[in-house]
Amino acid sequence: MDPALLESTLADAGQPAFRARQVWEWAARGAAGYGEMTNVPAALREELDGRVPFSSLELVREAFATDGTVKALFRTHDGRSVEAVLMQYRDGRRSVCLSSQSGCPLTCTFCATGTMKFGRNLTAGEILDQALHFRREHEINHVVFMGMGEPMMNLPQVLETCRRLPSMGVTHRRTAVSTVGWIPGIDALAEEPMPIRLALSLHAADEALRSQIMPINDRYPLAEVLAACERFYAAKKRQVFVEYVMLAGVNDQAVHARELAAVLDPRIYKVNLIPYNPTGMYDGSPRAVIERFRAVLEEQGVGATIRLTMGRDIDAACGQLAAKVAGEEASVGAEADPGAGEESGPAPDAEAAAAP
Ligand code: SAH
């Protein structure tokens, strides 16, 4: 549901100001349609049904993993693919991983979304509808912007989404935005009054290696990105989560861990090592290599956790579900996806979380 469209439609209809909040709160608490909104006049519910789509997204496919992870593939009104994931943990955390763009204009070499064509920025309504989809079946308490796209390149819509999340049960402190290191976005988030958490996709402490893995490093070099994260910490007093995807033989050796520890102030950063979900280009590091990397970081005084892998049995890796559906559609002569892919990630304060 697009809250802005809801507000303008109700205002045009001469409705009192409280009405938009009343309708939104029904949706945010998991109503399945306008019909359930018993304190809203029936005629108005009917009018809303015709003028404000209850969801801007059409569910294309949903996959359920044995560990409780649910992945949904949606399509927007103009045919763009969007993926979102719900992760359910034994400790009661229910975390939703949201996409901020369809496709991604950046070209990180290990990421399936990055190898696909960029679609467009999603609206706040389209981002909220991903979360509302899961909210209709489950309570949710964490949100991470670790799905398709670079949230800092669509920050106004991402922040508009964040403003609405508490009504769905997700506080700002349990909301995290993950970035490749888009400096203007990091600075904007540092200025933002909402206490939203920051996660940085780092992946290599050496500038040349990082540029090779993430071409954005040529535009925003790591040293400048870390300076921006330090400004964020100074402004917000919130630790920054470092995401580090473990690519076999590429960035997973002890020397890389020492380089990483050398650039991270342990008061400011906490590292989350991500077992790679292979999507073609690289192999994932073996478990023992990831453990050794973590041990080296700890020896150097840098706190590090290893992300729990979830949803492996449901095409939960980046773009897998969208790619599969696009392939099936192509084989029956339908139009292929204009761009698809997805990543999911950890809950903001996760000891361990889902692998993309
Ligand atoms: N553009 C933002 C948010 C989306 S990516 C960013 O880069 O931070 C969310 C996380 O998933 C990133 O840390 C990314 O590096 C990671 N990721 C992407 N593809 C992956 C894969 N195949 N396996 C494991 N992690 C992956």
Short mmCIF file of C-alpha atoms and ligand atoms in Angstrom, two decimals:
data_model
loop_
_atom_site.label_atom_id
_atom_site.label_comp_id
_atom_site.label_asym_id
_atom_site.label_seq_id
_atom_site.Cartn_x
_atom_site.Cartn_y
_atom_site.Cartn_z
CA MET A 1 0.00 0.00 0.00
CA ASP A 2 1.30 3.40 -0.97
CA PRO A 3 0.81 5.59 2.12
CA ALA A 4 1.19 8.81 0.13
CA LEU A 5 -1.52 7.75 -2.36
CA LEU A 6 -3.70 6.67 0.56
CA GLU A 7 -3.35 10.07 2.22
CA SER A 8 -4.04 12.09 -0.92
CA THR A 9 -7.00 9.90 -1.90
CA LEU A 10 -8.61 10.25 1.52
CA ALA A 11 -7.96 13.99 1.58
CA ASP A 12 -9.55 14.34 -1.89
CA ALA A 13 -12.54 12.40 -0.63
CA GLY A 14 -12.93 14.94 2.18
CA GLN A 15 -12.17 12.39 4.89
CA PRO A 16 -10.96 13.46 8.34
CA ALA A 17 -7.21 13.44 8.91
CA PHE A 18 -7.25 10.41 11.24
CA ARG A 19 -8.65 8.18 8.51
CA ALA A 20 -5.37 7.59 6.66
CA ARG A 21 -3.68 6.54 9.89
CA GLN A 22 -6.57 4.27 10.76
CA VAL A 23 -6.43 2.50 7.39
CA TRP A 24 -2.63 2.27 7.40
CA GLU A 25 -2.60 0.77 10.88
CA TRP A 26 -4.89 -2.03 9.76
CA ALA A 27 -2.51 -2.81 6.92
CA ALA A 28 0.55 -2.52 9.17
CA ARG A 29 -0.97 -4.98 11.63
CA GLY A 30 -1.42 -7.53 8.89
CA ALA A 31 -4.93 -7.06 7.49
CA ALA A 32 -5.43 -9.02 4.27
CA GLY A 33 -7.66 -6.43 2.61
CA TYR A 34 -9.89 -3.38 3.07
CA GLY A 35 -12.79 -5.69 3.89
CA GLU A 36 -11.32 -6.40 7.35
CA MET A 37 -11.24 -2.74 8.37
CA THR A 38 -14.42 -2.83 10.39
CA ASN A 39 -14.14 0.69 11.80
CA VAL A 40 -13.90 2.21 8.32
CA PRO A 41 -17.27 2.92 6.61
CA ALA A 42 -18.13 0.22 4.05
CA ALA A 43 -18.64 2.70 1.20
CA LEU A 44 -15.22 4.19 1.83
CA ARG A 45 -13.61 0.75 1.90
CA GLU A 46 -15.12 0.08 -1.49
CA GLU A 47 -13.88 3.38 -2.84
CA LEU A 48 -10.37 2.68 -1.55
CA ASP A 49 -10.47 -0.74 -3.15
CA GLY A 50 -10.87 0.93 -6.54
CA ARG A 51 -8.41 3.78 -6.02
CA VAL A 52 -5.57 2.64 -3.73
CA PRO A 53 -4.31 -0.84 -4.62
CA PHE A 54 -4.03 -2.86 -1.43
CA SER A 55 -0.64 -4.01 -2.70
CA SER A 56 1.48 -2.55 -5.49
CA LEU A 57 3.17 -5.93 -5.96
CA GLU A 58 1.94 -9.13 -7.53
CA LEU A 59 3.28 -12.28 -5.90
CA VAL A 60 4.88 -14.44 -8.61
CA ARG A 61 6.31 -17.22 -6.52
CA GLU A 62 7.08 -18.09 -2.94
CA ALA A 63 9.56 -20.66 -1.66
CA PHE A 64 9.55 -22.12 1.85
CA ALA A 65 12.74 -23.56 3.34
CA THR A 66 12.76 -26.25 5.99
CA ASP A 67 14.43 -23.81 8.42
CA GLY A 68 11.50 -21.39 8.22
CA THR A 69 13.04 -19.02 5.70
CA VAL A 70 10.53 -17.77 3.16
CA LYS A 71 11.51 -16.09 -0.06
CA ALA A 72 9.04 -14.19 -2.20
CA LEU A 73 9.39 -13.06 -5.78
CA PHE A 74 7.10 -10.21 -6.82
CA ARG A 75 6.41 -8.22 -9.93
CA THR A 76 5.65 -4.50 -10.05
CA HIS A 77 2.89 -2.98 -12.21
CA ASP A 78 5.50 -2.33 -14.93
CA GLY A 79 6.86 -5.86 -14.87
CA ARG A 80 9.97 -5.42 -12.69
CA SER A 81 11.17 -8.25 -10.48
CA VAL A 82 11.53 -7.71 -6.75
CA GLU A 83 12.59 -10.27 -4.16
CA ALA A 84 12.28 -10.26 -0.38
CA VAL A 85 13.10 -12.81 2.30
CA LEU A 86 11.76 -13.59 5.77
CA MET A 87 14.18 -15.24 8.18
CA GLN A 88 12.91 -16.82 11.39
CA TYR A 89 15.36 -17.51 14.19
CA ARG A 90 15.04 -19.80 17.19
CA ASP A 91 15.49 -16.84 19.54
CA GLY A 92 12.29 -15.26 18.20
CA ARG A 93 13.86 -12.79 15.84
CA ARG A 94 11.90 -12.44 12.63
CA SER A 95 13.87 -10.47 10.13
CA VAL A 96 12.76 -9.29 6.70
CA CYS A 97 15.31 -8.53 4.00
CA LEU A 98 14.00 -5.89 1.61
CA SER A 99 14.93 -4.79 -1.91
CA SER A 100 15.28 -1.06 -2.57
CA GLN A 101 15.77 -1.29 -6.35
CA SER A 102 14.82 -3.76 -9.07
CA GLY A 103 18.24 -4.90 -10.27
CA CYS A 104 21.25 -2.80 -9.33
CA PRO A 105 23.34 -0.26 -11.26
CA LEU A 106 26.51 -1.30 -9.42
CA THR A 107 28.53 -4.21 -10.72
CA CYS A 108 30.04 -6.10 -7.77
CA THR A 109 31.54 -9.13 -9.48
CA PHE A 110 30.37 -11.77 -6.96
CA CYS A 111 26.77 -10.58 -6.84
CA ALA A 112 24.10 -11.97 -9.16
CA THR A 113 22.05 -8.79 -8.97
CA GLY A 114 25.09 -6.78 -10.05
CA THR A 115 25.46 -8.79 -13.23
CA MET A 116 21.87 -8.10 -14.24
CA LYS A 117 20.35 -5.08 -15.88
CA PHE A 118 19.26 -2.25 -13.61
CA GLY A 119 15.50 -1.76 -13.58
CA ARG A 120 14.62 1.25 -11.46
CA ASN A 121 14.34 2.60 -7.95
CA LEU A 122 11.39 1.20 -6.02
CA THR A 123 8.87 3.50 -4.40
CA ALA A 124 8.32 3.49 -0.63
CA GLY A 125 4.99 1.78 -1.30
CA GLU A 126 6.71 -1.00 -3.23
CA ILE A 127 9.30 -1.46 -0.50
CA LEU A 128 6.67 -1.46 2.24
CA ASP A 129 4.56 -3.97 0.31
CA GLN A 130 7.41 -6.50 0.52
CA ALA A 131 7.32 -6.26 4.30
CA LEU A 132 3.51 -6.16 4.46
CA HIS A 133 3.40 -9.39 2.48
CA PHE A 134 5.20 -11.23 5.30
CA ARG A 135 3.43 -9.20 7.99
CA ARG A 136 0.14 -10.75 6.95
CA GLU A 137 1.39 -14.17 8.10
CA HIS A 138 3.92 -13.36 10.86
CA GLU A 139 4.93 -10.84 13.46
CA ILE A 140 8.16 -9.18 12.32
CA ASN A 141 10.75 -7.36 14.43
CA HIS A 142 13.83 -6.65 12.28
CA VAL A 143 14.36 -5.23 8.81
CA VAL A 144 17.56 -5.20 6.76
CA PHE A 145 17.99 -3.42 3.43
CA MET A 146 20.12 -6.19 2.00
CA GLY A 147 17.98 -7.28 -0.90
CA MET A 148 18.33 -6.19 -4.50
CA GLY A 149 19.87 -2.81 -5.14
CA GLU A 150 21.88 -0.14 -3.38
CA PRO A 151 19.63 1.50 -0.78
CA MET A 152 21.78 4.63 -0.50
CA MET A 153 21.03 5.39 -4.17
CA ASN A 154 17.33 5.45 -3.31
CA LEU A 155 17.63 6.91 0.17
CA PRO A 156 14.54 9.19 0.26
CA GLN A 157 12.26 6.22 -0.50
CA VAL A 158 14.20 3.99 1.91
CA LEU A 159 13.84 6.56 4.71
CA GLU A 160 10.15 7.02 3.92
CA THR A 161 9.84 3.25 4.33
CA CYS A 162 11.73 3.36 7.64
CA ARG A 163 9.36 5.97 8.99
CA ARG A 164 6.50 3.49 8.53
CA LEU A 165 8.22 0.40 9.94
CA PRO A 166 7.51 1.00 13.65
CA SER A 167 3.77 0.70 12.96
CA MET A 168 4.58 -2.81 11.65
CA GLY A 169 6.51 -3.74 14.79
CA VAL A 170 10.04 -2.87 13.63
CA THR A 171 11.82 -0.14 15.55
CA HIS A 172 14.48 2.05 13.94
CA ARG A 173 17.15 0.45 16.11
CA ARG A 174 16.21 -2.88 14.60
CA THR A 175 16.45 -1.56 11.06
CA ALA A 176 19.73 -1.65 9.14
CA VAL A 177 20.72 -0.16 5.81
CA SER A 178 23.54 -1.95 3.99
CA THR A 179 25.73 -0.09 1.52
CA VAL A 180 28.67 -0.67 -0.80
CA GLY A 181 30.11 2.52 0.69
CA TRP A 182 28.05 5.21 -1.05
CA ILE A 183 29.54 8.14 0.85
CA PRO A 184 26.77 10.75 0.33
CA GLY A 185 24.28 8.20 1.67
CA ILE A 186 26.39 7.37 4.73
CA ASP A 187 26.66 11.08 5.52
CA ALA A 188 22.94 11.58 5.00
CA LEU A 189 22.14 8.68 7.34
CA ALA A 190 24.46 10.19 9.96
CA GLU A 191 22.37 13.39 9.81
CA GLU A 192 19.08 11.52 9.94
CA PRO A 193 17.31 11.71 13.31
CA MET A 194 15.96 8.15 13.07
CA PRO A 195 18.47 5.83 14.84
CA ILE A 196 18.84 3.45 11.90
CA ARG A 197 21.84 1.13 11.82
CA LEU A 198 24.54 1.10 9.17
CA ALA A 199 26.12 -1.96 7.56
CA LEU A 200 29.08 -1.65 5.21
CA SER A 201 29.86 -4.23 2.52
CA LEU A 202 33.64 -4.18 2.68
CA HIS A 203 34.94 -7.51 1.28
CA ALA A 204 38.62 -6.48 0.97
CA ALA A 205 40.80 -4.05 2.90
CA ASP A 206 43.29 -3.68 0.06
CA GLU A 207 42.16 -0.93 -2.35
CA ALA A 208 43.25 -2.78 -5.52
CA LEU A 209 41.58 -6.03 -4.53
CA ARG A 210 38.46 -4.19 -3.41
CA SER A 211 38.23 -2.36 -6.75
CA GLN A 212 38.52 -5.69 -8.51
CA ILE A 213 35.65 -7.17 -6.48
CA MET A 214 33.59 -3.97 -6.27
CA PRO A 215 34.21 -1.42 -9.05
CA ILE A 216 32.48 1.27 -6.93
CA ASN A 217 35.72 1.39 -4.95
CA ASP A 218 37.26 3.45 -7.79
CA ARG A 219 34.67 6.14 -7.17
CA TYR A 220 34.54 5.89 -3.38
CA PRO A 221 37.86 4.43 -2.18
CA LEU A 222 37.79 2.43 1.03
CA ALA A 223 39.84 4.93 3.02
CA GLU A 224 37.26 7.64 2.31
CA VAL A 225 34.38 5.27 3.00
CA LEU A 226 35.83 4.35 6.39
CA ALA A 227 36.23 8.05 7.18
CA ALA A 228 32.51 8.48 6.42
CA CYS A 229 31.65 5.51 8.68
CA GLU A 230 33.69 7.10 11.43
CA ARG A 231 31.69 10.33 11.00
CA PHE A 232 28.55 8.22 11.26
CA TYR A 233 29.81 6.68 14.50
CA ALA A 234 30.75 10.06 15.91
CA ALA A 235 27.27 11.42 15.15
CA LYS A 236 25.19 8.40 16.17
CA LYS A 237 27.29 6.42 18.66
CA ARG A 238 26.17 3.25 16.92
CA GLN A 239 28.59 0.55 15.82
CA VAL A 240 28.90 -0.14 12.12
CA PHE A 241 28.50 -3.73 10.90
CA VAL A 242 31.06 -4.79 8.35
CA GLU A 243 29.92 -7.43 5.90
CA TYR A 244 32.71 -9.53 4.41
CA VAL A 245 31.84 -12.16 1.82
CA MET A 246 34.29 -15.07 1.95
CA LEU A 247 35.49 -15.84 -1.59
CA ALA A 248 37.76 -18.88 -1.84
CA GLY A 249 41.35 -17.98 -2.66
CA VAL A 250 40.42 -14.34 -3.31
CA ASN A 251 39.99 -12.49 0.00
CA ASP A 252 39.99 -15.28 2.60
CA GLN A 253 43.64 -15.72 3.61
CA ALA A 254 45.22 -14.81 6.95
CA VAL A 255 47.00 -11.89 5.30
CA HIS A 256 43.61 -10.46 4.26
CA ALA A 257 42.35 -10.80 7.82
CA ARG A 258 45.39 -8.92 9.13
CA GLU A 259 44.88 -6.18 6.52
CA LEU A 260 41.24 -5.93 7.55
CA ALA A 261 42.06 -5.73 11.25
CA ALA A 262 44.61 -3.01 10.51
CA VAL A 263 41.97 -0.65 9.04
CA LEU A 264 39.14 -1.29 11.52
CA ASP A 265 38.85 0.43 14.87
CA PRO A 266 37.30 -2.29 17.08
CA ARG A 267 35.27 0.29 18.99
CA ILE A 268 33.51 1.33 15.80
CA TYR A 269 33.21 -1.86 13.75
CA LYS A 270 31.98 -5.38 14.21
CA VAL A 271 32.66 -7.87 11.43
CA ASN A 272 30.16 -10.36 10.07
CA LEU A 273 31.81 -12.97 7.83
CA ILE A 274 29.42 -14.14 5.13
CA PRO A 275 29.71 -17.65 3.70
CA TYR A 276 29.44 -17.05 -0.06
CA ASN A 277 26.42 -18.39 -1.83
CA PRO A 278 27.98 -19.33 -5.17
CA THR A 279 26.27 -17.70 -8.15
CA GLY A 280 28.82 -18.56 -10.81
CA MET A 281 31.85 -16.33 -10.61
CA TYR A 282 33.58 -17.55 -7.40
CA ASP A 283 33.66 -20.45 -4.97
CA GLY A 284 32.76 -20.01 -1.33
CA SER A 285 35.53 -20.42 1.25
CA PRO A 286 35.48 -23.72 3.15
CA ARG A 287 34.20 -23.54 6.71
CA ALA A 288 37.67 -24.13 8.22
CA VAL A 289 39.08 -21.19 6.24
CA ILE A 290 36.29 -18.93 7.48
CA GLU A 291 36.96 -20.06 11.08
CA ARG A 292 40.67 -19.33 10.70
CA PHE A 293 39.93 -15.88 9.25
CA ARG A 294 37.71 -15.13 12.22
CA ALA A 295 40.39 -16.32 14.65
CA VAL A 296 42.96 -13.98 13.08
CA LEU A 297 40.58 -11.04 13.39
CA GLU A 298 39.90 -11.88 17.03
CA GLU A 299 43.63 -12.19 17.74
CA GLN A 300 43.97 -8.65 16.40
CA GLY A 301 41.18 -7.48 18.72
CA VAL A 302 38.42 -7.17 16.10
CA GLY A 303 35.09 -8.78 17.01
CA ALA A 304 33.79 -11.08 14.31
CA THR A 305 30.88 -13.46 13.84
CA ILE A 306 30.11 -15.92 11.08
CA ARG A 307 26.73 -15.48 9.46
CA LEU A 308 24.40 -18.41 9.83
CA THR A 309 23.34 -19.83 6.50
CA MET A 310 19.60 -20.06 6.00
CA GLY A 311 17.32 -20.99 3.16
CA ARG A 312 19.90 -22.92 1.15
CA ASP A 313 17.24 -25.36 -0.04
CA ILE A 314 15.01 -22.69 -1.63
CA ASP A 315 17.13 -20.83 -4.15
CA ALA A 316 17.78 -18.17 -1.53
CA ALA A 317 21.01 -17.01 -3.13
CA CYS A 318 21.10 -13.77 -5.06
CA GLY A 319 18.82 -13.81 -8.03
CA GLN A 320 18.36 -17.56 -8.03
CA LEU A 321 14.61 -17.59 -7.68
CA ALA A 322 14.04 -14.72 -10.10
CA ALA A 323 16.46 -16.22 -12.60
CA LYS A 324 14.77 -19.60 -12.37
CA VAL A 325 11.31 -18.14 -12.93
CA ALA A 326 12.58 -15.96 -15.79
CA GLY A 327 14.12 -19.07 -17.38
CA GLU A 328 10.87 -21.00 -17.11
CA GLU A 329 8.90 -18.12 -18.56
CA ALA A 330 11.36 -17.73 -21.42
CA SER A 331 10.98 -21.42 -22.20
CA VAL A 332 7.21 -21.07 -22.54
CA GLY A 333 7.57 -17.99 -24.71
CA ALA A 334 6.68 -15.36 -22.14
CA GLU A 335 8.73 -12.19 -21.65
CA ALA A 336 11.87 -12.63 -19.62
CA ASP A 337 12.46 -10.62 -16.48
CA PRO A 338 13.73 -7.11 -17.02
CA GLY A 339 16.30 -7.66 -14.28
CA ALA A 340 16.31 -9.71 -11.14
CA GLY A 341 18.39 -10.79 -8.22
CA GLU A 342 18.43 -10.54 -4.51
CA GLU A 343 20.47 -10.73 -1.43
CA SER A 344 19.38 -11.17 2.09
CA GLY A 345 21.40 -10.52 5.16
CA PRO A 346 21.73 -10.44 8.88
CA ALA A 347 19.51 -8.86 11.42
CA PRO A 348 21.14 -5.62 12.57
CA ASP A 349 22.40 -6.95 15.87
CA ALA A 350 22.71 -10.52 14.70
CA GLU A 351 25.22 -12.91 16.13
CA ALA A 352 24.52 -14.83 13.03
CA ALA A 353 22.05 -14.41 10.26
CA ALA A 354 21.02 -15.57 6.84
CA ALA A 355 23.23 -16.07 3.87
CA PRO A 356 22.05 -14.31 0.75
N1 SAH B 1 23.99 -2.88 -2.20
C1 SAH B 1 23.99 -3.11 -0.79
C2 SAH B 1 22.86 -3.99 -0.29
C3 SAH B 1 22.60 -5.27 -1.06
S1 SAH B 1 23.79 -6.53 -0.92
C4 SAH B 1 25.32 -3.67 -0.35
O1 SAH B 1 26.11 -4.06 -1.20
O2 SAH B 1 25.60 -3.68 0.85
C5 SAH B 1 23.63 -7.20 0.70
C6 SAH B 1 24.81 -8.08 1.07
O3 SAH B 1 24.79 -9.35 0.40
C7 SAH B 1 26.14 -7.43 0.69
O4 SAH B 1 27.03 -7.48 1.76
C8 SAH B 1 26.61 -8.31 -0.46
O5 SAH B 1 27.99 -8.26 -0.53
C9 SAH B 1 26.09 -9.66 -0.06
N2 SAH B 1 26.04 -10.62 -1.17
C10 SAH B 1 25.76 -10.39 -2.45
N3 SAH B 1 25.80 -11.53 -3.16
C11 SAH B 1 26.11 -12.53 -2.31
C12 SAH B 1 26.28 -13.95 -2.44
N4 SAH B 1 26.12 -14.56 -3.60
N5 SAH B 1 26.61 -14.65 -1.34
C13 SAH B 1 26.75 -14.03 -0.15
N6 SAH B 1 26.58 -12.71 0.04
C14 SAH B 1 26.27 -11.95 -1.02
#
